[in-house]
XYZ file of C-alpha atoms in Angstrom:
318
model
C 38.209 -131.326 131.159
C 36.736 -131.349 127.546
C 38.569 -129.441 124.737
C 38.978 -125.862 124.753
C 36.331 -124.058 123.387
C 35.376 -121.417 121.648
C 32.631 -119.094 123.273
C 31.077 -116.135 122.229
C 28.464 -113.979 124.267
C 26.374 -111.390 123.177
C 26.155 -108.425 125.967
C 25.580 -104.853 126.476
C 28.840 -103.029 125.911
C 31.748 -104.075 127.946
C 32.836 -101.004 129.517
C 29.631 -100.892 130.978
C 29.926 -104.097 132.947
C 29.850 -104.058 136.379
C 32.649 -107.253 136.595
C 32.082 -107.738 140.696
C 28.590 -108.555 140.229
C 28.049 -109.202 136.923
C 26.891 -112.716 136.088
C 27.909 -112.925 132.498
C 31.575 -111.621 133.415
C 31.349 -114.236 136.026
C 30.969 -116.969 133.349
C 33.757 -115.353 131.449
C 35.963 -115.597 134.266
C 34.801 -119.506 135.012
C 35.715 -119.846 131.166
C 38.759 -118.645 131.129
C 40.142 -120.295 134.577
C 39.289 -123.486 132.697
C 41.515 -122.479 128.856
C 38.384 -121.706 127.342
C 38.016 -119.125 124.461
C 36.129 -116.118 125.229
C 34.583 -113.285 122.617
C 32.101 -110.444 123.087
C 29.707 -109.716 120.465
C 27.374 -106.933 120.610
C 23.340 -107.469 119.525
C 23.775 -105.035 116.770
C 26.620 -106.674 114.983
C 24.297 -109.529 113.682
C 23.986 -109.770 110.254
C 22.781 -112.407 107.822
C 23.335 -112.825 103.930
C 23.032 -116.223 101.945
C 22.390 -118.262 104.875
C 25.302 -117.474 107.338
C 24.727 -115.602 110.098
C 28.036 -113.460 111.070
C 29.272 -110.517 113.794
C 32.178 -108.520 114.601
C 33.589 -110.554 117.583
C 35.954 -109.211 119.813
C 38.197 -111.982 121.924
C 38.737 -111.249 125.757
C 41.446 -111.967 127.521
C 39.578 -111.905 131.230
C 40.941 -111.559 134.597
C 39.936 -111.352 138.556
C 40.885 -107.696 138.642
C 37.874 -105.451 138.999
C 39.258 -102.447 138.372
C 41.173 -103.530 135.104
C 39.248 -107.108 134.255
C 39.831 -107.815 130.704
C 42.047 -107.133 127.382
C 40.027 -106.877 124.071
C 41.477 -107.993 121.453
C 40.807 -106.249 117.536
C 37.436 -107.519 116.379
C 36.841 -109.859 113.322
C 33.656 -110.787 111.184
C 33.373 -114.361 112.319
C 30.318 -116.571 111.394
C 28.710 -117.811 114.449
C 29.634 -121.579 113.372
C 32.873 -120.543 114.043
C 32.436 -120.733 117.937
C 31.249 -123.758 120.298
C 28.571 -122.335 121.758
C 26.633 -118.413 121.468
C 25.228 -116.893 125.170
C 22.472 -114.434 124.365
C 23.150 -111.895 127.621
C 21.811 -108.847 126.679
C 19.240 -106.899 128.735
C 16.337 -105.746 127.558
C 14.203 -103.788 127.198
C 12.379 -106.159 124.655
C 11.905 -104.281 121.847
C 11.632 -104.981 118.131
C 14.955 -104.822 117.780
C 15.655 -107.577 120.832
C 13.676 -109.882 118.570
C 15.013 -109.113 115.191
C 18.397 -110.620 117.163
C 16.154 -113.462 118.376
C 15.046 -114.617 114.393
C 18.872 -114.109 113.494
C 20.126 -116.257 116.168
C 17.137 -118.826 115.281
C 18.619 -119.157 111.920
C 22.011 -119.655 112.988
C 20.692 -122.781 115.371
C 19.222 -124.148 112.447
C 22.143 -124.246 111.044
C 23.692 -126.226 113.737
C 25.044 -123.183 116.028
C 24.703 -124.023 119.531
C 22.888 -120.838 121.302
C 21.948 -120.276 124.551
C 19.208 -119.879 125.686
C 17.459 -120.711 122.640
C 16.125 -117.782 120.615
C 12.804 -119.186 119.947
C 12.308 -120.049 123.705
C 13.096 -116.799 124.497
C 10.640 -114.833 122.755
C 8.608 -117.204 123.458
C 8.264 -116.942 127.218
C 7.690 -113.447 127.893
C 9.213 -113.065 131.595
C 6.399 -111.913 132.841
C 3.214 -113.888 130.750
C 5.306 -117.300 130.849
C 3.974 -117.887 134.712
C 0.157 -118.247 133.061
C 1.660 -121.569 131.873
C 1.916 -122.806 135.744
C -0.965 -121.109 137.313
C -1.149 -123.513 139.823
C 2.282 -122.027 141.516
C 1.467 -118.333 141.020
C -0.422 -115.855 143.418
C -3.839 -114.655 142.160
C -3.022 -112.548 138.670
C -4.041 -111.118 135.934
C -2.964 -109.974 132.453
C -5.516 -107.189 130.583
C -5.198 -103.836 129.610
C -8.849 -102.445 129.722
C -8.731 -100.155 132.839
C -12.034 -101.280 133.806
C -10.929 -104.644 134.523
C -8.003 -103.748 136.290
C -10.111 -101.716 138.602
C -12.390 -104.344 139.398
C -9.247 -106.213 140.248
C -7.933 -103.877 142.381
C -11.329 -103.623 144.445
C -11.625 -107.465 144.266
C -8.434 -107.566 145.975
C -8.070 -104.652 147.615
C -4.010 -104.401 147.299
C -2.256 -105.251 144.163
C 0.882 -104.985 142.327
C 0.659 -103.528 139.032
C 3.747 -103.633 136.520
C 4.437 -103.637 132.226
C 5.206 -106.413 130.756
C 8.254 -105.111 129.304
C 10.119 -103.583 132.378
C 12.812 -105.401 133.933
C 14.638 -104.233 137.680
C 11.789 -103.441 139.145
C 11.023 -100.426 136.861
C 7.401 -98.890 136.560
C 6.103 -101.570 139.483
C 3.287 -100.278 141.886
C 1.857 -101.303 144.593
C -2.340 -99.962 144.353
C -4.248 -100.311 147.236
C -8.216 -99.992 146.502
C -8.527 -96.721 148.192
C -4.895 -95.053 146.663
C -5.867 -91.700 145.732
C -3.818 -92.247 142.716
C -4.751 -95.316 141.090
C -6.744 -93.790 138.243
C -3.606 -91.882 136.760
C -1.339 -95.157 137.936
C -3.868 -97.469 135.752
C -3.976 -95.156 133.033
C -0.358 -94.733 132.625
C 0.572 -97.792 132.809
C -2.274 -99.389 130.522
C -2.026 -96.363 127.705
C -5.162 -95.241 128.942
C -6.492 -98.923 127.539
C -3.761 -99.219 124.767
C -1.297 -101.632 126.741
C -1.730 -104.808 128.650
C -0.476 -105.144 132.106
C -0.385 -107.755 134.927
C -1.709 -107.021 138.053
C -1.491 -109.626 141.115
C -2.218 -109.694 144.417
C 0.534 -108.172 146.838
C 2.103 -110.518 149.008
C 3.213 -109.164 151.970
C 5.698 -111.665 152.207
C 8.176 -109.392 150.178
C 8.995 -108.013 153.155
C 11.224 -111.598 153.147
C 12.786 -110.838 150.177
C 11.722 -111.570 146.432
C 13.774 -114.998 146.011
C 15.658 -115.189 142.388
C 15.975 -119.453 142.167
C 18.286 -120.211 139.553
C 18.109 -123.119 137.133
C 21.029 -124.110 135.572
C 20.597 -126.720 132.504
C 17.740 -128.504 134.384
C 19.737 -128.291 137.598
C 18.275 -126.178 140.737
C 20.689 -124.479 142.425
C 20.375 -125.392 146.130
C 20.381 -121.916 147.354
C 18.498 -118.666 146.037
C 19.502 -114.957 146.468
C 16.732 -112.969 148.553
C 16.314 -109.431 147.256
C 14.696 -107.630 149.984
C 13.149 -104.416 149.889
C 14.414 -100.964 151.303
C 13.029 -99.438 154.103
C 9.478 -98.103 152.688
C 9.828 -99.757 149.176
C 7.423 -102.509 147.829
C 10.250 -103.549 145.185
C 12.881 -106.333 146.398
C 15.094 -105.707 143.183
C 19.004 -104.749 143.079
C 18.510 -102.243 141.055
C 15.532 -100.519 142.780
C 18.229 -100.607 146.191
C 17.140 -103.960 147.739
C 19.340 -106.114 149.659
C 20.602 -109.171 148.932
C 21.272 -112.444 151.031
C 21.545 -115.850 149.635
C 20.125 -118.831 151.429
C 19.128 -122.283 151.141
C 15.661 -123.025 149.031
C 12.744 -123.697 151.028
C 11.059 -127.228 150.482
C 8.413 -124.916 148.337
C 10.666 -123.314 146.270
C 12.684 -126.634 145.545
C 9.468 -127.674 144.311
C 8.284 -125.426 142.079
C 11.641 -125.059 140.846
C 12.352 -128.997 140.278
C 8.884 -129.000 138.424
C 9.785 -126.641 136.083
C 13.366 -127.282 135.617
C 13.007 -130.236 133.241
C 10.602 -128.709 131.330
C 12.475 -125.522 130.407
C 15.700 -127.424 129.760
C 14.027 -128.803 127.230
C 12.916 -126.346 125.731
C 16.894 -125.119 125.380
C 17.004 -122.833 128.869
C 20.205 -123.045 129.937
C 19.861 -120.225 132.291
C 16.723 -119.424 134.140
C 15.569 -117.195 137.290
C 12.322 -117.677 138.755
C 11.050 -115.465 140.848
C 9.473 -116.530 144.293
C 7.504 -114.560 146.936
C 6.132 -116.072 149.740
C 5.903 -119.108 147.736
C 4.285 -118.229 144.657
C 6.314 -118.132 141.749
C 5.841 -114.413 139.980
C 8.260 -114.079 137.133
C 10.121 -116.519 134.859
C 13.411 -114.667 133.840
C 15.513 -116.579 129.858
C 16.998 -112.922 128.720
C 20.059 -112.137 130.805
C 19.496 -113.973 134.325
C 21.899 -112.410 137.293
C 22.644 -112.936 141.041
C 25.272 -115.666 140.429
C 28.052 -113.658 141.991
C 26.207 -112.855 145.175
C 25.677 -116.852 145.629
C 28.915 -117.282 144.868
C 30.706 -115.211 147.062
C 27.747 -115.799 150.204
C 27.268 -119.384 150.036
C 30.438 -120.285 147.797
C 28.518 -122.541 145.278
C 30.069 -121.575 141.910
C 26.974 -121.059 139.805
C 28.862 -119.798 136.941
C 30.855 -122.705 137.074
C 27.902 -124.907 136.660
C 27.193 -123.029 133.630
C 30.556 -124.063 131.775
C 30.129 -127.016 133.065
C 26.915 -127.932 131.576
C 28.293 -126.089 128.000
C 31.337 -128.466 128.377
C 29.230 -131.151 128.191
C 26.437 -130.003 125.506
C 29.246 -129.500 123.412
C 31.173 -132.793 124.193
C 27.559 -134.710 122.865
């Protein structure tokens, strides 16, 4: 075991976590088990004057317990040099205010702070967009916001999926077929009436398999991948839309889309990443706030979370 460290993760208030599925409390947890420093920071907190960058931290004391799973501790204005590493875990949405944290955070890795995943990366790869970088793994898409084009894609295809690129759990995704009665009024909502680009791609009927969340964990593929599959009578595969999820070994297609991309995005300072896989095409890249480690975990027992500290144990030993 390295030294102890000091970590610090940025999240959505902690009351709010859900600690038996939670990813980031997960972490926390492998953290701790190992003598590892933990403190919670919150997005808005970030400030920056004369070249520091500094928050109100607040150190956990985490445990197993569910119902009563940590002890915070009185916050203090720390600079984020202070700490060994920085996790940016919030959720989006991905507003202005998402990126304003992003610049911050960018500042404090040029001064030398170790933060993960790398601020610039992610507002660079928009979860959604980032997939026109490896067209030749994705299903047939497109990104536009004139209505007229996403009509002609829809009767091109004849049944689509059309989502934001801002949304996140499967919020604001529909499936259009070419003769939905409703499609006008679907395409003009979601596009603004023309005022907002979209992506629309071609449904894969292969959801009905699940929509497989492959994790990456600093340039390492985690063997198995956590199939979110739809409700009775829903096109969306996500937890939070009421899909089901079952982990289970990578097929020899996702393993190879995902150890393709893996060294590339570590690279690029991804320490956590979730592709998203249907029917073997891959359909989003997820850098914000990743999930689905606990349901590995506790299905398959391969401690994901675990490989997470472990990897931070040894970016921070270099």
């Amino acid at each position: 075991m390295t030294r102890p460290l000091k970590l610090a993760f940025i999240l959505d208030p902690i009351e709010g976590l859900k600690p038996y599925k939670d990813s980031s409390v997960a972490m926390m947890r492998a953290a701790t088990a190992r003598g590892h420093e933990v403190w919670a920071i919150r997005r808005e907190a970030l400030t920056w004057r004369e070249g520091v960058v500094v928050a109100n931290s607040v150190p956990l004391m985490v445990r197993t317990d569910n119902y009563d799973w940590y002890t915070a501790g009185e916050p203090l204005a720390m600079p984020l040099a202070a700490f060994d590493a920085v996790l940016m875990r919030q959720d989006p949405p991905f507003d202005f205010e998402y990126v304003t944290a992003t610049w911050l955070l960018e500042r404090a890795a040029q001064a030398g702070v170790r933060v993960f995943n790398d601020p610039r990366s992610i507002r660079d790869h928009s979860e959604k967009i980032a997939i026109t970088e490896f067209a030749q793994f994705t299903a047939t898409t497109m990104v536009a916001r004139d209505p007229a084009d996403v009509h002609a894609f829809i009767d091109e295809l004849g049944d689509v999926i059309l989502k934001p690129l801002d949304g996140m759990g499967g919020s604001q995704i529909f499936r259009v077929r070419a003769d939905d009665p409703n499609r006008n009024v679907i395409v003009e909502t979601l596009t603004h009436e023309g005022s907002r680009t979209i992506m629309a791609q071609r449904y894969l009927a292969e959801i009905a398999e699940g929509d497989k969340r492959v994790l990456i964990i600093g340039g390492k593929v985690v063997p198995y991948s956590l199939a979110r599959i739809p409700k009775q009578g829903e096109t969306r595969g996500n937890l939070a839309a009421g899909g089901r999820g079952v982990a289970m070994e990578l097929t020899a297609r996702e393993r190879e889309i995902a150890e393709y991309l893996a060294p590339i995005l570590w690279a690029r300072g991804l320490l956590i990443v979730g592709l998203d896989v249907i029917g073997g095409h891959l359909t989003e890249i997820n850098v914000t706030s990743p999930t689905c480690m606990v349901e590995i975990a506790d299905q398959q027992g391969f401690d994901v979370a675990g490989l997470v500290i472990d990897t931070l144990e040894e970016a921070c030993a270099g």
